[in-house]
Structure formats: structure tokens, C-alpha cells
Amino acid sequence: MRREVQNLLLLLLGGATVKISVDGSFVRYVKPSLHPYLLTAGVLIAALAIASIVADIRRGGPGDDGHDHDSRPYWLLLVPLAVILFVAPPALGVSAVGDRSVTSASDRQRTAFPALPDEYAPEVPLLDVVQRAVRDTEGSLDGREIRVTGFAVATANGGSPRADGTREGLDLARILIICCAADARSVRIHLDAGSAALDDIPDGTWLEISGTVDAATATEDTSFTPTMTVSAVARIEAPANTYAY
């Protein structure tokens, strides 16, 4: 690879990393806690490229090592960088939902969870709902009306069986990021089929659901996916950051 191509690729890589760090789109790829490391890495890579370019200019060119370098294949590396710079890929959504469960029989260590806020229908993160249903020894979800947000996805679309053994109906889901988008998995709860408000809701629709969660339905037979009895449904806009952590 010619030095000019190396320097350009380094500069674009550093610039793309800084760009997504500054405009916030980096959360589509990694956890928010990695932001300072990502920004620092981008600045250092860009600085390295600029220093190399300046050094080549000062000595009148990149120099000739006596070999003929074909740089044509390496220009293909510009394609993913150009995509990040000019066409930000969307966040993972319903198309990424799979059957990888965030709670398994091996990590069902039960413990006492803190009580939910005293307010009526507090908003509880979807992952917290699942963890409380499976692991909480205090029964903090019992009889409590809560609000949960996520996107709709058919139970049959990679979902676990319901308490009655069927895969009919609708689930509420979020994409969970452990470290980065490469290890993404879905966290979901079943929504009861008795509410007419759940009819004709297409996959991917963002919803705020109010209701009560039956922790007893989070069993090994349902892959520890609890069922929520729905009392109210509201369609909402997708949040700025759609992932759970």
C-alpha cells in the first residue's frame, strides 16, 4: 500500500471516529460509556495521519523504496468509512430481534431488588422488568401498575413460548447492547392477547405500555419471558437512543 493511501485511510478513519463521537451517532455501535475512549482514539489516529502527511511534505514526498505498489484494492477500504461519514446506518431494530435470551437458567441467582417508586405507574426499563420478574425475591412487581417502552414484535418472530405454550400475539422488545452492536441481543416481554388495543400494530412500532407483570409466567418453559397484562397502549416516537444496556 502506498504511503499516500495509508495516510488518507488513517485520516478518514480518525475523522469518522471523531465525527460519530461528536454527533452522538456512536451509540448505534457501542455503549455510551465507551465515548471518551472512542473520541480519544479518533483524535490520536487523525493526529498520526496529519503528522505523517506533514513529514512526507517536508522531505519532498513519501519516498521510493524501489518497489511498485498497487494501491487499487486498498481504495475499497474507503467504502465503509464513507458510509459512516456520509450515510449513518440506522440503529438495530426489529430486523435484529432473535431468540437469544438475556436470562437463562444458569444466571437465575435470586436477590432482593429495591422497591419501585411510590408514584402511580412508574416507568421501568424493559431489562429491569425481566430481571425483577426472574430474580427478585421481594416481589416488587406484584400488583404494581408500571409503564414500559419498546417496539412491537410478533411473538412468532423469534419469541419464546407463552405460558399457554403458544407463540401467538405481540411482544414488547428492546435491543440490548452488552459491549457493542456485534453482541446485540433482544430483551422482550409477552403482552397479553386480551387487549383490542394490540390489534393491527405492525412490527417495529414504538409503544408505551401500561399494565401489570405476572412474574410467575417467567419460567423455564417460557425461557424466563414474563407476560404483561395490558391496561393502556400509546404509540410513541422512537427515542434518540433505542438500545438498552
Backbone as numpy.savetxt, mean C-alpha at the origin, in Angstrom:
# Nx Ny Nz CAx CAy CAz Cx Cy Cz
29.62 0.61 -21.02 28.77 1.80 -21.02 29.66 3.05 -21.02
29.38 3.98 -21.90 30.15 5.22 -21.97 29.91 6.07 -20.73
30.93 6.85 -20.37 30.82 7.66 -19.17 29.69 8.68 -19.27
29.47 9.21 -20.49 28.38 10.18 -20.63 27.04 9.55 -20.28
26.85 8.28 -20.71 25.61 7.58 -20.41 25.52 7.29 -18.91
26.64 6.87 -18.32 26.65 6.60 -16.88 26.25 7.85 -16.09
26.86 8.97 -16.44 26.58 10.21 -15.71 25.13 10.64 -15.87
24.61 10.51 -17.11 23.23 10.90 -17.35 22.26 10.01 -16.58
22.52 8.71 -16.59 21.65 7.79 -15.85 21.68 8.08 -14.35
22.89 8.34 -13.81 23.00 8.67 -12.40 22.24 9.95 -12.08
22.38 10.95 -12.94 21.71 12.23 -12.71 20.19 12.06 -12.74
19.70 11.31 -13.71 18.26 11.10 -13.81 17.74 10.26 -12.66
18.51 9.25 -12.24 18.09 8.42 -11.11 18.01 9.25 -9.84
19.05 10.06 -9.60 19.02 10.93 -8.43 17.90 11.95 -8.50
17.71 12.53 -9.69 16.64 13.52 -9.85 15.27 12.92 -9.66
15.05 11.71 -10.18 13.76 11.05 -10.01 13.49 10.72 -8.55
14.54 10.29 -7.84 14.38 9.96 -6.42 14.06 11.21 -5.61
14.74 12.30 -5.90 14.45 13.56 -5.20 13.04 14.04 -5.54
12.66 13.91 -6.80 11.34 14.39 -7.24 10.21 13.70 -6.51
10.25 12.36 -6.43 9.17 11.64 -5.76 9.22 11.85 -4.25
10.43 12.16 -3.72 10.54 12.43 -2.28 9.92 13.77 -1.93
10.07 14.74 -2.82 9.58 16.09 -2.56 8.08 16.20 -2.79
7.58 15.60 -3.88 6.15 15.75 -4.19 5.26 14.75 -3.45
5.86 13.85 -2.69 5.08 12.94 -1.87 4.65 11.66 -2.56
4.93 11.53 -3.85 4.48 10.32 -4.56 5.29 9.09 -4.18
6.35 9.27 -3.38 7.15 8.13 -2.96 6.33 7.13 -2.14
5.22 7.60 -1.52 4.41 6.68 -0.70 3.73 5.62 -1.55
3.77 5.76 -2.86 3.24 4.71 -3.73 4.21 3.53 -3.83
5.43 3.72 -3.35 6.44 2.70 -3.51 7.00 2.19 -2.18
7.15 3.07 -1.18 7.75 2.68 0.10 6.97 3.31 1.25
7.28 2.88 2.48 6.63 3.41 3.67 7.04 4.86 3.91
6.16 5.68 4.48 6.50 7.08 4.78 7.73 7.21 5.67
7.98 6.24 6.55 9.12 6.34 7.46 10.46 6.29 6.73
10.46 5.85 5.47 11.70 5.78 4.70 12.00 7.07 3.94
11.15 8.08 4.10 11.30 9.33 3.36 12.67 9.99 3.53
13.18 10.19 4.75 14.48 10.86 4.87 15.61 10.09 4.21
15.57 8.77 4.27 16.62 7.97 3.65 16.54 8.05 2.13
15.31 8.04 1.61 15.12 8.14 0.16 15.59 9.48 -0.36
15.23 10.56 0.33 15.64 11.89 -0.10 17.16 12.04 -0.03
17.76 11.56 1.05 19.22 11.65 1.18 19.92 10.87 0.07
19.42 9.68 -0.23 20.02 8.87 -1.30 19.91 9.57 -2.64
18.75 10.18 -2.92 18.57 10.89 -4.19 19.53 12.06 -4.34
19.68 12.84 -3.27 20.58 14.00 -3.30 22.02 13.53 -3.52
22.44 12.48 -2.83 23.81 11.98 -2.96 24.07 11.44 -4.36
23.11 10.72 -4.93 23.29 10.18 -6.29 23.38 11.31 -7.30
22.51 12.32 -7.18 22.56 13.46 -8.10 23.87 14.22 -7.94
24.33 14.40 -6.70 25.59 15.11 -6.46 26.76 14.35 -7.05
26.75 13.02 -6.94 27.80 12.20 -7.54 27.83 12.36 -9.04
26.66 12.37 -9.67 26.59 12.53 -11.12 27.11 13.90 -11.55
26.71 14.95 -10.82 27.16 16.30 -11.17 28.67 16.43 -10.99
29.21 15.87 -9.91 30.65 15.92 -9.68 31.41 15.21 -10.79
30.88 14.08 -11.25 31.53 13.34 -12.33 31.48 14.12 -13.64
30.35 14.75 -13.91 30.22 15.55 -15.14 31.18 16.73 -15.11
31.26 17.43 -13.98 32.17 18.57 -13.85 33.61 18.12 -14.01
33.98 16.99 -13.42 35.35 16.48 -13.53 35.69 16.16 -14.99
34.74 15.57 -15.73 34.98 15.26 -17.14 35.16 16.53 -17.96
34.36 17.55 -17.67 34.45 18.82 -18.41 35.80 19.48 -18.16
36.26 19.44 -16.92 37.53 20.10 -16.58 38.72 19.45 -17.26
38.65 18.15 -17.49 39.78 17.50 -18.16 39.56 17.34 -19.66
38.57 18.05 -20.18 38.36 18.11 -21.62 37.59 16.95 -22.21
36.93 16.16 -21.39 36.14 15.04 -21.88 36.27 13.85 -20.97
35.47 12.83 -21.20 35.50 11.66 -20.33 36.73 10.78 -20.50
37.53 11.05 -21.52 38.72 10.24 -21.73 38.43 9.03 -22.59
39.48 8.45 -23.13 39.35 7.29 -24.02 40.22 6.16 -23.47
39.57 5.03 -23.15 40.32 3.90 -22.61 40.76 2.91 -23.68
40.55 3.29 -24.96 41.00 2.45 -26.05 40.00 1.40 -26.49
38.82 1.38 -25.86 37.79 0.41 -26.22 36.61 1.13 -26.84
35.95 0.41 -27.74 34.76 0.95 -28.38 33.54 0.47 -27.61
32.82 1.40 -26.95 31.67 1.04 -26.12 30.37 1.30 -26.87
29.52 0.31 -26.91 28.20 0.45 -27.51 27.20 0.78 -26.40
26.68 1.99 -26.42 25.80 2.44 -25.32 24.32 2.26 -25.64
24.01 1.72 -26.82 22.61 1.68 -27.22 21.71 0.89 -26.26
22.09 -0.31 -25.81 21.18 -1.04 -24.90 20.94 -0.32 -23.59
21.93 0.46 -23.14 21.80 1.08 -21.84 20.81 2.24 -21.82
20.51 2.76 -23.00 19.52 3.84 -23.05 18.13 3.34 -22.66
17.94 2.02 -22.74 16.66 1.48 -22.31 16.42 1.69 -20.82
17.51 1.89 -20.06 17.37 2.15 -18.63 16.69 3.49 -18.37
16.64 4.34 -19.38 15.99 5.64 -19.21 14.47 5.51 -19.14
13.93 4.40 -19.67 12.48 4.26 -19.74 11.84 4.28 -18.35
12.25 3.42 -17.40 11.60 3.49 -16.08 11.83 4.81 -15.37
12.99 5.44 -15.60 13.24 6.74 -14.98 12.31 7.80 -15.55
12.09 7.75 -16.87 11.18 8.71 -17.50 9.76 8.51 -17.00
9.37 7.25 -16.78 8.02 6.97 -16.27 7.83 7.61 -14.89
8.84 7.45 -14.02 8.74 8.02 -12.67 8.73 9.54 -12.73
9.53 10.12 -13.62 9.64 11.57 -13.69 8.40 12.23 -14.28
7.83 11.60 -15.31 6.78 12.28 -16.06 5.40 11.62 -15.97
5.35 10.33 -15.68 4.06 9.64 -15.62 4.06 8.80 -14.35
3.61 9.37 -13.24 3.64 8.66 -11.97 2.67 7.49 -12.00
3.15 6.26 -11.79 2.23 5.12 -11.76 1.24 5.25 -10.61
0.02 4.78 -10.78 -0.97 4.87 -9.70 -0.62 3.95 -8.55
-1.18 4.25 -7.39 -0.99 3.38 -6.24 -1.68 2.04 -6.48
-1.20 1.00 -5.82 -1.83 -0.31 -5.93 -3.26 -0.23 -5.40
-4.15 -0.93 -6.08 -5.55 -0.90 -5.68 -6.18 -2.27 -5.78
-7.41 -2.29 -6.24 -8.17 -3.53 -6.24 -7.52 -4.60 -7.11
-6.80 -4.21 -8.16 -6.16 -5.20 -9.03 -5.03 -5.94 -8.31
-4.54 -5.37 -7.20 -3.45 -6.00 -6.45 -3.95 -6.85 -5.29
-5.26 -6.88 -5.09 -5.81 -7.66 -3.98 -5.61 -9.15 -4.26
-5.10 -9.84 -3.27 -4.89 -11.27 -3.41 -5.34 -12.00 -2.17
-4.93 -13.25 -2.06 -5.36 -14.07 -0.94 -4.28 -14.19 0.13
-3.28 -13.31 0.12 -2.25 -13.32 1.16 -2.82 -12.67 2.41
-3.05 -13.46 3.43 -3.68 -12.96 4.64 -2.64 -12.34 5.56
-3.02 -11.21 6.19 -2.08 -10.54 7.09 -2.07 -11.18 8.47
-3.02 -12.05 8.75 -3.09 -12.72 10.05 -3.21 -14.21 9.82
-2.32 -14.96 10.40 -2.35 -16.41 10.25 -2.36 -17.07 11.62
-2.55 -18.38 11.61 -2.61 -19.11 12.87 -1.32 -19.01 13.66
-0.19 -18.79 12.97 1.11 -18.75 13.63 1.34 -17.46 14.41
0.59 -16.38 14.10 0.82 -15.12 14.81 -0.40 -14.66 15.60
-1.16 -15.63 16.13 -2.36 -15.32 16.89 -2.07 -15.15 18.37
-0.95 -14.57 18.71 -0.65 -14.33 20.12 -1.62 -13.29 20.66
-2.46 -13.71 21.58 -3.50 -12.84 22.09 -2.93 -11.92 23.17
-3.42 -10.69 23.16 -2.95 -9.69 24.10 -4.04 -8.68 24.35
-3.88 -7.85 25.36 -4.87 -6.83 25.68 -4.63 -5.59 24.84
-5.62 -5.18 24.08 -5.55 -3.96 23.29 -6.14 -2.81 24.10
-5.68 -1.58 23.87 -6.29 -0.44 24.56 -7.74 -0.25 24.12
-8.54 0.32 25.01 -9.95 0.54 24.70 -10.10 1.54 23.55
-11.18 1.40 22.81 -11.48 2.36 21.75 -11.90 3.70 22.37
-11.77 4.80 21.62 -12.23 6.10 22.13 -13.70 6.04 22.56
-14.07 6.87 23.53 -15.43 6.86 24.07 -16.46 7.45 23.12
-16.02 8.18 22.12 -16.94 8.83 21.19 -17.78 7.80 20.44
-18.91 8.27 19.90 -19.78 7.39 19.14 -19.14 7.09 17.79
-19.11 5.84 17.43 -18.60 5.37 16.14 -17.23 5.95 15.81
-16.22 5.67 16.62 -14.88 6.16 16.29 -14.35 5.51 15.02
-13.49 6.23 14.32 -12.88 5.65 13.12 -11.70 4.78 13.54
-11.69 3.55 13.06 -10.65 2.59 13.41 -9.99 2.10 12.13
-8.67 2.13 12.05 -7.99 1.62 10.84 -8.35 0.17 10.59
-8.43 -0.18 9.33 -8.87 -1.52 8.96 -7.95 -2.60 9.53
-6.65 -2.37 9.49 -5.73 -3.35 10.04 -5.94 -3.51 11.53
-6.22 -2.43 12.23 -6.46 -2.49 13.67 -7.72 -3.29 13.96
-8.73 -3.15 13.11 -9.97 -3.92 13.29 -9.67 -5.41 13.22
-8.92 -5.81 12.21 -8.60 -7.24 12.06 -7.77 -7.73 13.24
-6.77 -6.96 13.63 -5.91 -7.39 14.74 -6.70 -7.49 16.04
-7.60 -6.54 16.29 -8.41 -6.60 17.51 -9.35 -7.80 17.48
-9.93 -8.07 16.33 -10.86 -9.20 16.23 -10.16 -10.52 16.50
-8.92 -10.63 16.06 -8.20 -11.89 16.16 -7.46 -12.04 17.49
-6.89 -10.94 18.01 -5.92 -11.07 19.09 -6.33 -10.42 20.42
-7.34 -9.55 20.41 -7.66 -8.79 21.61 -8.34 -9.65 22.67
-7.77 -9.66 23.87 -8.36 -10.42 24.98 -9.41 -9.61 25.73
-9.49 -8.30 25.44 -10.41 -7.43 26.17 -11.75 -7.28 25.47
-11.89 -7.81 24.26 -13.15 -7.69 23.53 -13.52 -6.25 23.24
-12.52 -5.43 22.84 -12.77 -4.00 22.66 -13.74 -3.69 21.53
-13.95 -4.64 20.61 -14.88 -4.41 19.50 -16.31 -4.83 19.84
-16.48 -5.57 20.89 -17.80 -6.14 21.21 -18.85 -5.05 21.43
-19.88 -5.08 20.59 -20.99 -4.15 20.73 -20.69 -2.70 20.39
-19.49 -2.41 19.88 -19.13 -1.03 19.57 -19.40 -0.69 18.11
-20.09 0.41 17.91 -20.26 0.95 16.56 -18.98 1.67 16.17
-18.41 1.30 15.03 -17.17 1.93 14.56 -17.31 2.33 13.10
-16.36 3.15 12.64 -16.30 3.52 11.22 -14.97 3.02 10.65
-15.04 2.48 9.44 -13.86 1.93 8.78 -13.88 2.39 7.32
-12.73 2.74 6.78 -12.65 3.14 5.38 -11.78 2.16 4.60
-12.12 1.99 3.34 -11.38 1.11 2.45 -12.08 1.06 1.11
-11.61 0.20 0.24 -12.27 0.07 -1.06 -13.01 -1.25 -1.14
-14.07 -1.24 -1.90 -14.91 -2.43 -2.04 -14.25 -3.44 -2.97
-14.39 -4.70 -2.61 -13.91 -5.78 -3.47 -14.79 -7.00 -3.20
-15.17 -7.67 -4.26 -16.01 -8.86 -4.11 -15.28 -9.93 -3.31
-15.98 -10.57 -2.40 -15.37 -11.64 -1.61 -14.77 -12.71 -2.51
-15.43 -12.98 -3.61 -14.94 -14.01 -4.54 -13.62 -13.63 -5.19
-13.25 -12.36 -5.13 -12.00 -11.88 -5.72 -10.86 -12.08 -4.73
-10.45 -13.33 -4.56 -9.32 -13.65 -3.70 -9.63 -13.66 -2.22
-10.90 -13.52 -1.85 -11.26 -13.45 -0.44 -11.37 -14.81 0.22
-11.32 -14.81 1.55 -11.47 -16.04 2.31 -12.95 -16.37 2.46
-13.27 -17.61 2.82 -14.68 -17.96 3.04 -15.28 -17.16 4.19
-16.58 -16.92 4.08 -17.30 -16.29 5.18 -17.66 -17.33 6.24
-18.28 -16.85 7.30 -18.63 -17.76 8.39 -19.57 -18.87 7.93
-20.38 -18.58 6.89 -21.30 -19.61 6.39 -20.67 -20.48 5.30
-19.38 -20.26 5.04 -18.66 -21.08 4.08 -18.73 -20.60 2.65
-19.52 -19.55 2.37 -19.64 -19.03 1.01 -18.62 -17.93 0.75
-18.49 -17.58 -0.52 -17.66 -16.44 -0.92 -18.50 -15.42 -1.68
-19.74 -15.27 -1.27 -20.63 -14.30 -1.90 -20.62 -13.01 -1.08
-20.88 -11.90 -1.76 -20.96 -10.63 -1.06 -19.77 -9.73 -1.32
-19.61 -8.75 -0.43 -18.63 -7.69 -0.62 -17.70 -7.62 0.59
-16.44 -7.33 0.32 -15.46 -7.09 1.37 -15.01 -5.64 1.34
-14.45 -5.18 2.45 -13.79 -3.88 2.52 -12.31 -4.16 2.69
-11.48 -3.53 1.87 -10.06 -3.88 1.84 -9.17 -2.65 1.81
-7.94 -2.84 2.23 -6.85 -1.88 2.05 -5.62 -2.67 1.65
-4.72 -2.01 0.95 -3.43 -2.61 0.62 -2.46 -2.30 1.75
-1.87 -3.33 2.31 -0.94 -3.18 3.42 0.49 -3.24 2.89
1.29 -2.24 3.28 2.69 -2.18 2.89 3.54 -2.50 4.12
4.32 -3.56 4.04 5.22 -3.91 5.13 6.49 -3.06 5.06
7.10 -3.02 3.88 8.29 -2.20 3.66 8.14 -1.37 2.40
7.80 -2.05 1.29 7.64 -1.35 0.01 6.53 -2.04 -0.77
6.23 -1.48 -1.95 5.12 -2.01 -2.75 5.36 -3.45 -3.20
6.62 -3.87 -3.24 6.91 -5.23 -3.68 6.39 -6.28 -2.71
6.23 -5.92 -1.42 5.73 -6.91 -0.45 4.29 -6.62 -0.05
3.58 -5.90 -0.89 2.20 -5.51 -0.57 1.30 -6.74 -0.46
0.37 -6.66 0.46 -0.67 -7.68 0.61 -1.96 -6.98 1.02
-3.05 -7.69 0.98 -4.32 -7.05 1.29 -4.77 -7.39 2.70
-5.44 -6.44 3.33 -6.11 -6.68 4.60 -7.58 -6.36 4.34
-8.47 -7.24 4.76 -9.88 -7.07 4.41 -10.78 -7.63 5.49
-12.01 -7.11 5.49 -13.06 -7.65 6.36 -14.27 -7.93 5.48
-15.07 -8.93 5.91 -16.31 -9.22 5.20 -17.39 -8.22 5.64
-18.21 -7.79 4.70 -19.37 -6.97 5.01 -20.61 -7.84 4.91
-21.50 -7.69 5.87 -22.68 -8.55 5.86 -23.51 -8.31 4.62
-24.18 -9.36 4.16 -24.95 -9.28 2.91 -26.37 -8.81 3.14
-26.72 -8.39 4.36 -28.10 -8.03 4.64 -28.43 -6.59 4.36
-27.46 -5.78 3.95 -27.71 -4.36 3.71 -27.89 -4.08 2.23
-29.04 -3.53 1.87 -29.29 -3.20 0.47 -28.35 -2.11 -0.02
-27.75 -1.35 0.92 -26.83 -0.27 0.54 -25.56 -0.81 -0.10
-25.32 -2.10 0.03 -24.13 -2.71 -0.56 -24.37 -3.19 -1.98
-25.59 -3.10 -2.44 -25.91 -3.56 -3.79 -25.32 -2.61 -4.84
-24.87 -3.19 -5.95 -24.42 -2.44 -7.12 -23.25 -1.51 -6.81
-22.38 -1.91 -5.89 -21.16 -1.16 -5.64 -20.02 -1.86 -6.37
-19.41 -1.22 -7.35 -18.35 -1.89 -8.12 -17.06 -2.01 -7.33
-16.25 -2.99 -7.69 -14.94 -3.15 -7.08 -14.12 -1.87 -7.24
-13.38 -1.52 -6.19 -12.52 -0.35 -6.24 -13.17 0.92 -5.71
-14.48 0.88 -5.41 -15.17 2.06 -4.88 -14.75 2.29 -3.43
-14.33 3.51 -3.12 -13.92 3.81 -1.75 -15.15 4.09 -0.90
-15.18 3.48 0.28 -16.35 3.55 1.15 -15.94 3.88 2.59
-16.85 4.55 3.28 -16.76 4.65 4.73 -17.93 3.86 5.28
-17.62 2.81 6.02 -18.63 1.89 6.53 -18.78 2.08 8.04
-20.01 2.20 8.48 -20.30 2.20 9.92 -21.00 0.90 10.27
-20.66 0.36 11.44 -21.30 -0.88 11.87 -20.55 -1.51 13.02
-20.91 -2.75 13.31 -20.29 -3.49 14.40 -19.59 -4.73 13.85
-18.49 -5.08 14.47 -17.69 -6.22 14.02 -17.87 -7.38 14.99
-18.17 -8.56 14.44 -18.30 -9.76 15.25 -16.96 -10.48 15.27
-16.22 -10.32 16.37 -14.89 -10.91 16.47 -14.94 -12.43 16.40
-16.05 -13.01 16.77 -16.17 -14.48 16.77 -16.11 -15.06 15.36
-16.31 -14.22 14.34 -16.26 -14.72 12.95 -14.84 -14.78 12.43
-13.87 -14.25 13.16 -12.47 -14.29 12.74 -11.85 -15.59 13.22
-12.12 -16.66 12.48 -11.67 -17.99 12.86 -10.73 -18.55 11.79
-10.17 -19.70 12.07 -9.29 -20.33 11.09 -10.06 -20.67 9.82
-11.36 -21.01 9.95 -12.17 -21.35 8.77 -12.35 -20.15 7.85
-12.33 -18.94 8.40 -12.47 -17.73 7.58 -11.13 -17.05 7.35
-10.03 -17.78 7.59 -8.68 -17.20 7.49 -8.56 -15.96 8.35
-9.26 -15.98 9.50 -9.21 -14.90 10.50 -9.65 -13.56 9.91
-10.68 -13.64 9.04 -11.28 -12.44 8.46 -12.61 -12.19 9.15
-12.74 -11.13 9.94 -14.00 -10.88 10.65 -15.08 -10.34 9.73
-16.33 -10.43 10.21 -17.47 -9.90 9.47 -18.03 -8.68 10.19
-18.34 -7.65 9.41 -18.91 -6.42 9.96 -20.38 -6.32 9.56
-21.24 -6.12 10.54 -22.65 -5.88 10.27 -22.82 -4.40 9.97
-23.25 -4.09 8.77 -23.25 -2.72 8.27 -24.51 -1.98 8.71
-24.31 -0.75 9.22 -25.45 0.11 9.57 -25.55 1.32 8.65
-24.42 1.74 8.06 -24.43 2.90 7.15 -23.27 2.77 6.18
-23.51 3.23 4.95 -22.50 3.19 3.89 -22.43 4.55 3.23
-21.23 5.07 3.08 -21.02 6.35 2.39 -19.90 6.20 1.38
-20.15 6.60 0.15 -19.10 6.59 -0.87 -18.23 7.84 -0.67
-16.92 7.65 -0.71 -15.99 8.74 -0.47 -14.92 8.77 -1.56
-14.18 9.86 -1.60 -13.04 9.96 -2.50 -11.88 9.16 -1.91
-11.05 8.63 -2.77 -9.87 7.91 -2.29 -8.97 8.86 -1.52
-8.41 8.44 -0.39 -7.52 9.31 0.37 -6.23 9.56 -0.41
-5.49 10.60 0.02 -4.23 10.93 -0.64 -3.25 9.76 -0.56
-3.23 9.09 0.57 -2.39 7.90 0.73 -3.33 6.71 0.98
-3.41 5.82 0.04 -4.41 4.74 0.10 -3.93 3.52 0.86
-2.65 3.48 1.24 -2.11 2.27 1.85 -2.32 2.24 3.36
-2.26 1.02 3.90 -2.20 0.81 5.34 -0.78 0.36 5.69
-0.36 0.63 6.94 1.00 0.29 7.36 0.96 -0.42 8.71
